[in-house]
XYZ file of C-alpha atoms in Angstrom:
689
model
C -1.345 100.291 49.811
C 1.423 97.742 49.218
C 2.805 98.312 52.720
C -0.683 97.938 54.176
C -0.713 94.276 53.144
C 2.579 93.639 54.944
C 1.197 95.164 58.161
C -1.950 93.047 57.926
C 0.180 89.948 57.437
C 2.236 90.816 60.538
C -0.880 91.336 62.659
C -2.479 88.045 61.586
C 0.636 86.020 62.284
C 1.066 87.715 65.665
C -2.510 87.202 66.810
C -1.742 83.924 68.537
C 0.767 85.325 71.008
C 0.137 86.486 74.523
C -2.352 83.786 75.516
C -2.415 81.791 78.708
C -0.232 78.733 79.143
C -1.413 75.617 77.293
C -3.506 73.024 79.038
C -1.326 70.152 80.332
C -3.915 67.710 78.992
C -3.168 68.582 75.370
C -1.701 65.620 73.496
C 1.754 65.908 71.945
C 0.341 64.245 68.845
C -1.152 66.360 66.076
C -4.329 65.441 64.248
C -3.753 66.613 60.657
C -1.757 63.631 59.380
C -4.389 61.188 60.617
C -6.967 62.828 58.314
C -8.390 60.311 55.831
C -8.196 61.239 52.143
C -9.481 59.441 49.056
C -8.188 61.373 46.050
C -4.500 60.405 46.063
C -5.037 56.655 45.594
C -8.810 56.528 44.832
C -9.431 54.808 48.162
C -9.306 55.812 51.827
C -5.903 56.249 53.420
C -4.316 58.424 56.092
C -2.636 61.613 54.932
C 0.473 60.295 56.699
C 0.816 57.564 54.044
C 0.571 59.843 50.983
C 3.725 60.851 49.095
C 2.098 63.837 47.335
C 1.251 67.258 48.748
C -2.484 67.168 49.523
C -4.637 70.057 50.760
C -7.872 69.102 52.543
C -10.820 71.339 53.382
C -13.080 69.588 55.881
C -16.740 70.410 56.517
C -15.655 72.529 59.500
C -13.094 74.383 57.364
C -15.763 75.186 54.767
C -18.249 76.395 57.383
C -15.745 78.549 59.271
C -14.291 80.096 56.115
C -17.459 82.016 55.265
C -16.539 81.517 51.595
C -19.306 81.783 48.989
C -17.616 79.878 46.148
C -15.094 77.074 45.817
C -12.533 79.449 44.314
C -12.985 81.767 47.334
C -12.060 78.798 49.501
C -9.142 77.529 47.398
C -7.387 80.893 47.293
C -6.948 80.674 51.100
C -4.593 77.738 50.417
C -2.205 79.926 48.418
C -3.611 78.741 45.084
C -3.904 81.270 42.260
C -7.544 81.813 41.250
C -8.822 83.829 38.322
C -12.010 84.720 36.460
C -11.835 84.729 32.663
C -13.800 87.893 32.038
C -15.800 89.662 34.739
C -16.666 88.129 38.096
C -19.823 86.052 37.714
C -19.102 85.311 34.048
C -18.768 81.662 34.964
C -15.202 80.985 33.905
C -13.733 80.477 37.376
C -10.301 78.921 37.080
C -7.139 77.898 38.917
C -3.403 77.781 38.472
C -1.646 75.019 40.433
C 2.118 74.596 40.024
C 1.979 76.611 36.817
C -0.697 74.390 35.287
C -3.804 76.335 34.303
C -7.419 75.269 33.945
C -9.077 75.846 30.583
C -10.889 79.063 29.696
C -13.076 76.956 27.371
C -14.389 74.905 30.286
C -14.071 71.390 28.858
C -12.146 69.111 31.200
C -9.826 67.784 28.472
C -8.668 71.283 27.495
C -6.793 72.417 30.630
C -3.991 71.351 32.966
C -6.166 71.130 36.111
C -8.692 68.320 36.482
C -11.893 68.995 38.449
C -13.732 65.963 39.830
C -17.024 65.500 41.655
C -17.008 62.482 43.971
C -13.935 61.179 42.161
C -15.052 61.347 38.529
C -15.067 63.795 35.623
C -18.003 66.090 34.923
C -17.223 67.173 31.363
C -16.105 70.601 32.617
C -13.353 72.181 34.712
C -15.367 75.270 35.753
C -15.618 75.323 39.525
C -18.467 77.827 39.251
C -20.714 74.919 38.224
C -20.642 73.491 41.759
C -22.212 75.219 44.744
C -20.071 75.307 47.859
C -23.140 74.527 49.974
C -23.156 71.068 48.314
C -19.589 70.231 49.356
C -18.859 68.009 52.346
C -15.112 68.280 51.807
C -12.655 69.265 49.098
C -9.330 67.569 48.438
C -6.618 69.041 46.211
C -3.640 67.166 44.782
C -0.927 69.749 44.216
C 0.842 68.250 41.262
C 0.154 65.573 38.647
C -2.708 63.081 38.867
C -2.599 61.438 35.442
C -1.724 57.993 36.803
C -4.852 58.063 38.952
C -7.254 59.931 36.640
C -5.829 60.204 33.111
C -5.504 63.172 30.774
C -5.303 66.842 31.791
C -4.305 66.288 35.431
C -0.869 67.865 34.838
C -0.812 70.658 37.413
C -3.278 69.354 39.950
C -6.573 67.667 40.790
C -9.511 69.202 42.677
C -12.003 66.657 44.030
C -15.283 68.061 45.390
C -16.884 65.428 47.621
C -20.590 66.119 47.960
C -22.666 65.907 51.124
C -24.558 62.771 52.112
C -27.432 62.671 54.550
C -26.666 61.679 58.150
C -28.753 60.385 61.038
C -29.461 63.944 62.242
C -31.783 65.877 59.937
C -30.488 69.341 59.044
C -31.562 72.196 56.826
C -31.233 75.899 56.113
C -32.812 78.751 54.165
C -30.929 81.960 53.357
C -31.845 85.197 51.590
C -29.660 88.256 51.271
C -28.625 91.311 49.323
C -25.450 93.269 48.714
C -23.526 95.788 46.679
C -24.173 96.356 42.976
C -27.705 94.960 43.138
C -26.599 91.549 44.427
C -29.400 89.204 45.481
C -28.670 85.708 46.740
C -30.886 82.824 47.876
C -29.875 79.388 49.185
C -31.635 76.286 50.502
C -30.374 72.965 51.831
C -31.802 69.908 53.577
C -30.267 66.550 54.504
C -30.957 63.535 56.675
C -31.948 59.882 56.701
C -35.247 58.027 56.467
C -34.626 54.418 57.372
C -31.961 53.125 54.993
C -32.338 56.097 52.643
C -29.924 59.025 52.999
C -30.523 62.277 51.162
C -28.889 65.698 50.799
C -30.223 68.487 48.605
C -28.830 72.004 48.128
C -29.568 74.817 45.688
C -28.488 78.413 45.205
C -29.413 81.434 43.072
C -27.813 84.841 42.509
C -28.123 87.891 40.287
C -26.025 91.063 40.143
C -25.800 94.353 38.233
C -22.673 95.949 36.782
C -20.113 96.478 39.526
C -17.636 99.232 40.321
C -13.867 98.841 40.348
C -11.517 100.051 43.033
C -10.992 103.322 41.156
C -14.728 104.098 41.323
C -15.447 103.461 37.634
C -18.369 101.247 36.639
C -17.208 98.113 34.847
C -19.696 98.016 31.989
C -21.187 94.694 30.900
C -20.078 92.985 34.145
C -23.595 92.045 35.297
C -25.125 88.580 35.372
C -28.829 88.111 34.701
C -29.091 85.000 36.873
C -27.013 82.059 37.984
C -28.216 78.973 39.848
C -27.017 75.512 40.783
C -28.459 72.471 42.513
C -27.235 69.129 43.877
C -29.126 66.038 45.037
C -27.199 63.137 46.537
C -29.328 60.196 47.701
C -28.490 56.595 48.514
C -29.926 53.319 49.723
C -27.741 51.703 52.393
C -28.141 47.926 52.290
C -25.792 47.730 55.271
C -23.041 49.967 56.752
C -20.614 49.094 53.926
C -22.817 48.830 50.822
C -24.594 51.821 49.262
C -26.437 52.303 45.990
C -26.299 56.014 45.208
C -27.658 58.563 42.756
C -26.293 62.075 42.228
C -28.178 64.694 40.199
C -26.302 67.929 39.681
C -26.752 71.009 37.530
C -26.022 74.670 37.045
C -27.189 77.420 34.710
C -25.794 80.870 33.911
C -27.864 83.277 31.830
C -26.868 86.642 30.400
C -23.445 86.840 32.022
C -21.306 89.754 30.851
C -17.590 89.439 30.299
C -16.859 93.068 31.074
C -15.912 95.997 28.923
C -13.805 95.248 25.854
C -10.965 97.718 26.045
C -9.528 97.013 22.603
C -9.935 99.501 19.774
C -10.017 96.937 16.971
C -13.122 95.098 18.243
C -15.815 97.400 19.615
C -17.908 94.592 21.164
C -19.314 93.366 24.439
C -19.625 89.622 25.019
C -22.472 87.778 26.799
C -22.479 84.144 27.821
C -25.019 81.475 28.661
C -23.858 78.192 30.137
C -25.490 75.136 31.646
C -24.119 71.864 32.977
C -26.327 68.880 33.892
C -25.244 65.441 35.148
C -26.701 62.199 36.571
C -24.465 59.692 38.347
C -25.356 56.145 39.493
C -22.908 54.314 41.765
C -22.493 51.226 43.919
C -19.883 51.480 46.653
C -19.213 48.364 48.683
C -16.831 46.556 50.978
C -16.469 43.336 52.913
C -17.395 43.389 56.600
C -13.717 43.707 57.524
C -13.338 46.526 54.965
C -10.126 44.918 53.712
C -11.655 44.697 50.236
C -13.582 47.567 48.640
C -15.156 48.070 45.239
C -16.832 50.742 43.160
C -19.004 50.604 40.053
C -20.263 53.853 38.525
C -22.006 55.139 35.419
C -22.634 58.826 34.731
C -24.015 60.925 31.914
C -24.397 64.642 31.325
C -24.257 67.655 29.062
C -22.342 70.941 28.985
C -23.669 73.758 26.796
C -22.507 77.287 26.312
C -23.142 80.057 23.820
C -21.467 83.408 23.245
C -23.103 86.473 21.732
C -21.622 89.867 20.943
C -23.137 93.306 20.596
C -21.711 96.731 20.026
C -21.484 99.402 22.709
C -24.044 101.467 20.807
C -26.547 98.678 20.141
C -28.225 95.919 22.111
C -28.594 93.667 19.047
C -27.081 90.260 19.891
C -24.927 88.697 17.177
C -24.246 84.946 17.495
C -20.563 84.194 17.923
C -20.426 80.517 18.868
C -22.594 77.722 20.232
C -21.151 74.601 21.833
C -22.716 71.409 23.129
C -20.836 68.585 24.831
C -22.699 65.357 25.589
C -20.590 63.089 27.761
C -20.877 59.747 29.505
C -18.501 57.559 31.425
C -18.006 54.678 33.823
C -15.616 53.577 36.537
C -14.838 50.086 37.808
C -12.283 49.585 40.552
C -11.384 47.303 43.438
C -8.880 47.509 46.272
C -7.513 45.011 48.785
C -5.390 45.451 51.898
C -2.993 42.520 52.283
C -1.396 43.919 55.439
C 2.005 45.140 54.282
C 0.696 45.676 50.764
C -2.365 47.554 49.564
C -3.383 47.538 45.892
C -5.996 49.373 43.833
C -6.809 48.511 40.209
C -9.518 49.536 37.817
C -10.617 50.921 34.501
C -12.171 54.216 33.385
C -14.197 54.908 30.251
C -15.100 58.390 29.030
C -16.870 59.466 25.852
C -17.469 63.020 24.596
C -19.644 64.156 21.698
C -18.837 67.778 20.819
C -21.059 69.849 18.552
C -19.776 73.341 17.738
C -20.915 76.187 15.522
C -19.069 79.465 14.978
C -20.703 82.407 13.235
C -17.985 85.028 13.564
C -18.124 88.429 15.199
C -20.599 89.844 12.659
C -22.380 86.644 11.579
C -20.539 86.914 8.275
C -21.128 83.938 6.006
C -17.415 83.766 5.215
C -16.678 83.096 8.912
C -19.279 80.429 9.585
C -18.127 76.895 10.355
C -19.368 73.794 12.141
C -17.649 70.809 13.735
C -18.847 67.488 15.159
C -16.296 65.594 17.241
C -16.249 62.220 18.981
C -13.631 61.686 21.675
C -13.464 58.235 23.339
C -11.015 57.243 26.063
C -10.440 53.924 27.848
C -7.841 53.763 30.609
C -6.609 51.084 32.975
C -4.575 51.717 36.124
C -2.817 49.956 38.990
C -1.714 51.631 42.231
C 0.212 49.900 45.004
C 1.596 50.803 48.436
C 4.138 48.777 50.398
C 4.427 49.414 54.168
C 7.866 48.678 55.596
C 9.736 48.753 58.953
C 8.416 47.682 62.337
C 5.925 50.526 62.655
C 5.092 50.441 58.929
C 6.223 54.053 58.843
C 8.049 53.762 55.504
C 5.590 53.746 52.591
C 6.746 52.984 49.054
C 4.141 53.671 46.388
C 4.041 53.034 42.650
C 1.477 53.292 39.910
C 1.028 52.895 36.201
C -1.738 53.793 33.772
C -2.361 53.117 30.108
C -4.889 55.125 28.060
C -6.145 54.767 24.508
C -8.013 57.460 22.587
C -10.129 57.390 19.450
C -10.822 60.874 18.071
C -12.869 61.699 14.994
C -13.954 65.080 13.613
C -16.019 66.297 10.696
C -15.589 70.061 10.243
C -17.015 72.293 7.543
C -16.481 75.847 6.312
C -20.013 76.755 5.274
C -19.336 79.529 2.747
C -17.400 77.412 0.236
C -18.392 73.941 1.454
C -14.877 72.875 2.462
C -14.999 69.747 4.672
C -12.215 68.250 6.779
C -12.870 64.756 8.146
C -10.402 62.476 9.944
C -10.178 59.658 12.502
C -7.108 59.397 14.752
C -5.989 56.865 17.398
C -3.563 57.790 20.194
C -2.304 56.209 23.404
C -0.312 57.189 26.492
C 1.579 55.274 29.214
C 2.359 57.030 32.506
C 4.136 55.797 35.677
C 4.564 57.195 39.195
C 6.830 56.481 42.179
C 6.620 57.849 45.704
C 8.018 57.531 49.206
C 6.626 58.706 52.538
C 8.715 58.222 55.712
C 7.800 59.195 59.270
C 10.979 58.887 61.393
C 8.982 60.218 64.359
C 5.245 60.587 64.928
C 5.149 64.317 64.275
C 7.178 64.389 61.025
C 6.656 63.043 57.507
C 9.274 63.288 54.759
C 8.029 62.686 51.232
C 9.211 62.549 47.643
C 7.307 61.860 44.455
C 7.832 61.413 40.728
C 4.971 61.206 38.225
C 4.547 61.546 34.515
C 1.476 63.389 33.273
C -0.080 64.149 29.898
C -2.725 66.145 28.073
C -4.345 64.966 24.852
C -4.564 67.265 21.827
C -8.086 68.603 21.413
C -10.192 67.204 18.550
C -9.891 70.481 16.626
C -6.095 70.344 17.041
C -5.915 66.770 15.755
C -8.432 66.679 12.958
C -10.587 69.788 12.957
C -11.153 73.042 11.167
C -11.636 76.164 13.300
C -11.938 79.781 12.221
C -10.695 81.796 15.192
C -9.563 84.725 13.069
C -9.757 85.466 9.349
C -7.365 82.560 8.676
C -8.498 79.014 9.589
C -6.733 76.627 11.992
C -6.454 73.146 10.491
C -5.880 70.030 12.598
C -2.740 67.884 12.494
C -3.394 64.119 12.923
C 0.294 63.529 13.734
C 0.188 65.570 16.968
C 1.427 63.781 20.076
C 0.092 64.369 23.617
C 1.737 67.090 25.683
C 3.722 65.473 28.507
C 5.462 66.479 31.705
C 7.900 64.840 34.087
C 7.243 66.043 37.622
C 9.368 65.780 40.759
C 8.764 67.088 44.265
C 10.202 66.689 47.748
C 8.718 67.984 50.964
C 7.856 67.534 54.606
C 4.845 67.824 56.892
C 5.199 68.649 60.593
C 2.219 67.934 62.862
C 2.739 68.648 66.564
C 0.144 69.549 69.166
C -1.819 72.425 67.624
C 0.679 73.304 64.886
C 0.769 71.973 61.332
C 3.456 73.085 58.873
C 4.200 71.959 55.340
C 6.891 72.759 52.775
C 7.420 71.425 49.235
C 9.818 72.026 46.368
C 8.529 71.021 42.923
C 10.004 70.817 39.425
C 8.143 70.098 36.172
C 9.615 69.606 32.716
C 7.033 69.963 29.918
C 7.609 68.710 26.373
C 5.708 68.375 23.086
C 3.621 71.435 23.916
C 1.297 72.310 21.068
C 1.786 75.518 19.089
C 0.913 76.632 15.592
C 2.452 78.310 12.553
C 1.092 79.854 9.394
C 1.177 77.901 6.119
C 0.299 78.739 2.558
C -1.733 76.255 0.522
C -0.358 72.702 0.876
C -1.505 69.095 1.100
C -3.396 69.783 4.323
C -5.573 72.634 3.081
C -6.007 74.443 -0.259
C -5.634 77.992 1.128
C -3.692 79.972 3.718
C -4.086 78.413 7.176
C -2.520 77.835 10.589
C -1.101 74.380 11.302
C -0.779 72.839 14.784
C 2.432 71.054 15.713
C 4.459 69.867 18.744
C 7.001 72.622 19.072
C 7.481 73.974 22.552
C 8.797 72.980 25.945
C 8.600 74.613 29.359
C 10.175 74.454 32.797
C 8.274 75.248 35.975
C 9.755 75.076 39.443
C 8.714 76.557 42.745
C 7.959 76.125 46.417
C 4.777 75.685 48.456
C 4.665 76.446 52.169
C 1.910 76.503 54.738
C 1.471 77.037 58.470
C -1.597 76.953 60.711
C -2.047 76.942 64.472
C -5.174 75.704 66.224
C -4.775 77.909 69.298
C -8.011 76.728 70.895
C -6.784 73.128 70.837
C -3.464 74.245 72.288
C -5.248 75.992 75.148
C -7.935 73.364 75.570
C -10.643 76.031 75.153
C -14.203 75.634 73.878
C -13.702 77.911 70.908
C -11.776 78.094 67.639
C -8.980 80.531 66.951
C -6.772 79.510 64.064
C -4.334 81.804 62.227
C -2.819 80.480 58.999
C -0.568 81.418 56.098
C -0.142 79.630 52.741
C 2.249 80.656 49.995
C 3.163 79.434 46.515
C 6.183 80.956 44.774
C 7.207 80.145 41.201
C 10.995 80.264 40.973
C 10.857 79.694 37.219
C 7.988 79.483 34.723
C 9.574 79.702 31.308
C 9.089 78.292 27.841
C 11.876 76.631 25.896
C 13.184 80.021 24.751
C 13.487 81.369 28.289
C 10.452 83.679 28.187
C 7.935 83.732 31.024
C 4.671 81.818 30.629
C 1.649 84.098 30.510
C -1.223 84.099 33.009
C 0.816 82.665 35.883
C 1.288 84.667 39.072
C 4.823 84.704 40.415
C 3.434 84.542 43.974
C 0.102 83.503 45.463
C -0.168 84.122 49.185
C -3.065 83.974 51.602
C -3.114 84.580 55.333
C -5.882 84.969 57.837
C -7.420 83.992 61.131
C -10.657 82.102 61.800
C -12.602 82.458 65.043
C -15.660 80.450 66.109
C -17.522 80.176 69.413
C -20.609 78.048 70.002
C -21.356 79.969 73.211
C -21.394 83.283 71.347
C -22.946 81.813 68.207
C -20.279 83.669 66.238
C -18.069 82.688 63.315
C -15.582 85.257 62.045
C -12.920 84.930 59.378
C -10.489 87.632 58.282
C -8.432 86.754 55.216
C -5.856 88.633 53.173
C -4.829 87.453 49.708
C -1.827 88.623 47.741
C -2.280 88.307 43.979
C 1.234 88.136 42.584
C 2.744 89.799 39.548
C 2.080 88.437 36.071
C 4.035 88.868 32.848
C 3.534 88.899 29.111
C 5.954 88.439 26.257
C 6.165 91.418 23.894
C 7.030 90.760 20.270
C 8.039 93.600 17.956
C 8.096 92.644 14.276
C 10.525 94.255 11.908
C 14.184 94.063 11.010
C 15.277 93.453 14.615
C 12.260 91.342 15.810
C 12.659 92.177 19.531
C 11.162 89.805 22.127
C 11.077 90.610 25.849
C 9.165 89.962 29.087
C 7.200 92.770 30.699
C 4.960 93.154 33.745
C 1.239 93.368 33.115
C -0.027 96.696 34.440
C -2.605 96.447 37.261
C -2.724 92.650 36.936
C -1.860 91.121 40.275
C 0.620 92.713 42.681
C -2.328 93.520 44.962
C -3.220 92.851 48.619
C -6.949 92.228 49.046
C -8.555 91.881 52.490
C -11.957 90.245 53.124
C -13.957 89.579 56.264
C -16.800 87.048 56.644
C -19.048 86.481 59.643
C -22.096 84.629 60.908
C -23.828 85.681 64.135
C -26.650 83.827 65.862
C -29.506 86.273 66.494
C -32.183 84.031 67.998
C -32.247 80.476 69.255
C -35.605 78.803 68.693
C -34.815 75.829 70.907
C -35.713 72.598 69.092
C -36.929 74.579 66.050
C -33.463 75.855 65.092
C -31.976 79.334 65.017
C -31.861 82.603 63.056
C -28.403 83.787 61.948
C -27.140 87.023 60.423
C -24.531 86.309 57.742
C -22.377 88.842 55.980
C -19.144 89.828 54.349
C -17.097 92.878 53.467
C -14.833 92.139 50.507
C -11.893 94.158 49.204
C -11.980 96.238 52.392
C -9.370 98.747 51.188
C -10.996 99.188 47.750
C -8.004 97.855 45.828
C -8.001 98.471 42.063
C -6.741 95.246 40.484
C -7.270 92.405 38.037
C -6.607 88.704 38.644
C -5.965 88.026 34.965
C -5.602 90.128 31.851
C -8.964 91.867 31.180
C -10.432 90.316 34.366
C -11.049 93.381 36.543
C -12.407 92.646 39.993
C -14.957 94.558 42.092
C -13.994 97.292 44.516
C -15.260 97.334 48.091
C -18.541 95.425 48.436
C -20.767 94.035 51.168
C -23.297 91.242 51.625
C -25.938 90.758 54.359
C -28.262 87.805 54.641
C -30.646 86.119 57.071
C -30.408 82.367 57.541
C -32.844 80.019 59.221
C -30.981 76.840 60.214
C -32.325 73.726 61.909
């Protein structure tokens, strides 16, 4: 099976050979580096001017991919994706440059920041956002703390939602698939006078699925899961828009999969919902040299966990969490010619309410916590264009954040209360250079400092994760990282290639140790402290060829390959960091023809090896790295298609959509205890107009 993946890779990379000679009308100039992006500097600029490595998925890329979820799409870029628990559980996550999104789902808890239309949503779970709502997706590979603040250490994913256009469009889809899968989708968008609107919604349900070895993965079903997105705006003129975004998702009765441990004979079920309303005013002068943005948003993230034994369906409360959040953004930019500047301020406030009841609802394990987390940040970003063609771009940025964190936590059984208020701050700079000696080539280098705030429970809280409580440390400092990368982008005719080397040095990472009774707490407890460091370095490489553009044909045929390799991912003691794949590779080919009404995408993903650190207590206390069995080291092939069945002239068309995933029935997990389905199919009918 391992050799099968190598053969597939060879075939996909060879599929562009043997075609006719290119059309002489094809321009020598590529088109990728002229793509406009907004995430790197919070305002529109050409990819050519950006000093960071940015991955962009356009509307055409999303459509031709056939992907169902955002993580399905991102893995084609050589980004490690994982599901914490079974597929469908809701905890869809990413690893970018060794930084990992949070399994708890709150956006301040992980190393990857997930944005919607450029702002936080209180969560970093990509499963909250339906792919059918996305107009484009931009990914910063590397730090984004100067632009967006805390937790953007490994990368930033910005999902830019659809807006209505002058042509009215819509679709309805219903389908079924393996393991009792049922899926329904609807979308409509357009304009009515000065009002633009775009609405999309999706629903799915699935039974327990089978693994590649034929065994049923118990407790892997999901009762139902839906999401919706409404983006509407009033356009006063072409450069001023008052917008409203209403977005939500809900997961009910999602199983985590079978608990394989002998010490805890439980299954876990999750419910999660995320709701948000966003009001914004985007404007510009007629010349567009000055732009501005004012935004206010508010929402809520809730999730609850319940456990039950394998011999009983009685649900036992484990934890309930509610996060009410609100925030605002104010920013302005001006293009002075040689100099462009962006400045602004962000405000974010979280109100966490948590209750833990323990695995058996034991009174001795019950605790509650109420936390307030307020953050105000100010930033300045500048770009200086030099040389005659303004092809040398020097960029710099700086951001200052203040935090006010307060927690009141209580152990219910003996009425122990911990209550504290802590203030913290963080200052982070960035420097970058982008140089295009010739039209087809960009050389780039970047330095940025990034940070992650301690969580409220780590600073001031009381949490009972096991039989011994974890008590917060108000003297904790933010985790920080210094990040460097150098790379190049080559954009010529129909070929785009990219290569980057990156290095990150993490410090003040938060760990914990066990204490007996002391001034912090009257009994045995764990105490958080800044103890660890880590080094992560690696390479990113990508190649894609738009063969149809090269030939001048009226179709799309585009093979690609994207690869991320971690050269080192070690803590301060030299042991490998857990839950990071050594390699993440994706290759494939996308074909589309309007004449045939066919879209076809074959993709192959390699999930790299992962490690754990084994500790043996005793007189010798042996510590060593070991490979995780059946986690990663797997080639998984998928195929997606859409075929027009009937054209109804001005009334639209009927399409058959489908997929065959894990074609070779690979038995694998993407993360420890996250076993993925074996071979599965999906078929659906879509009416599109």
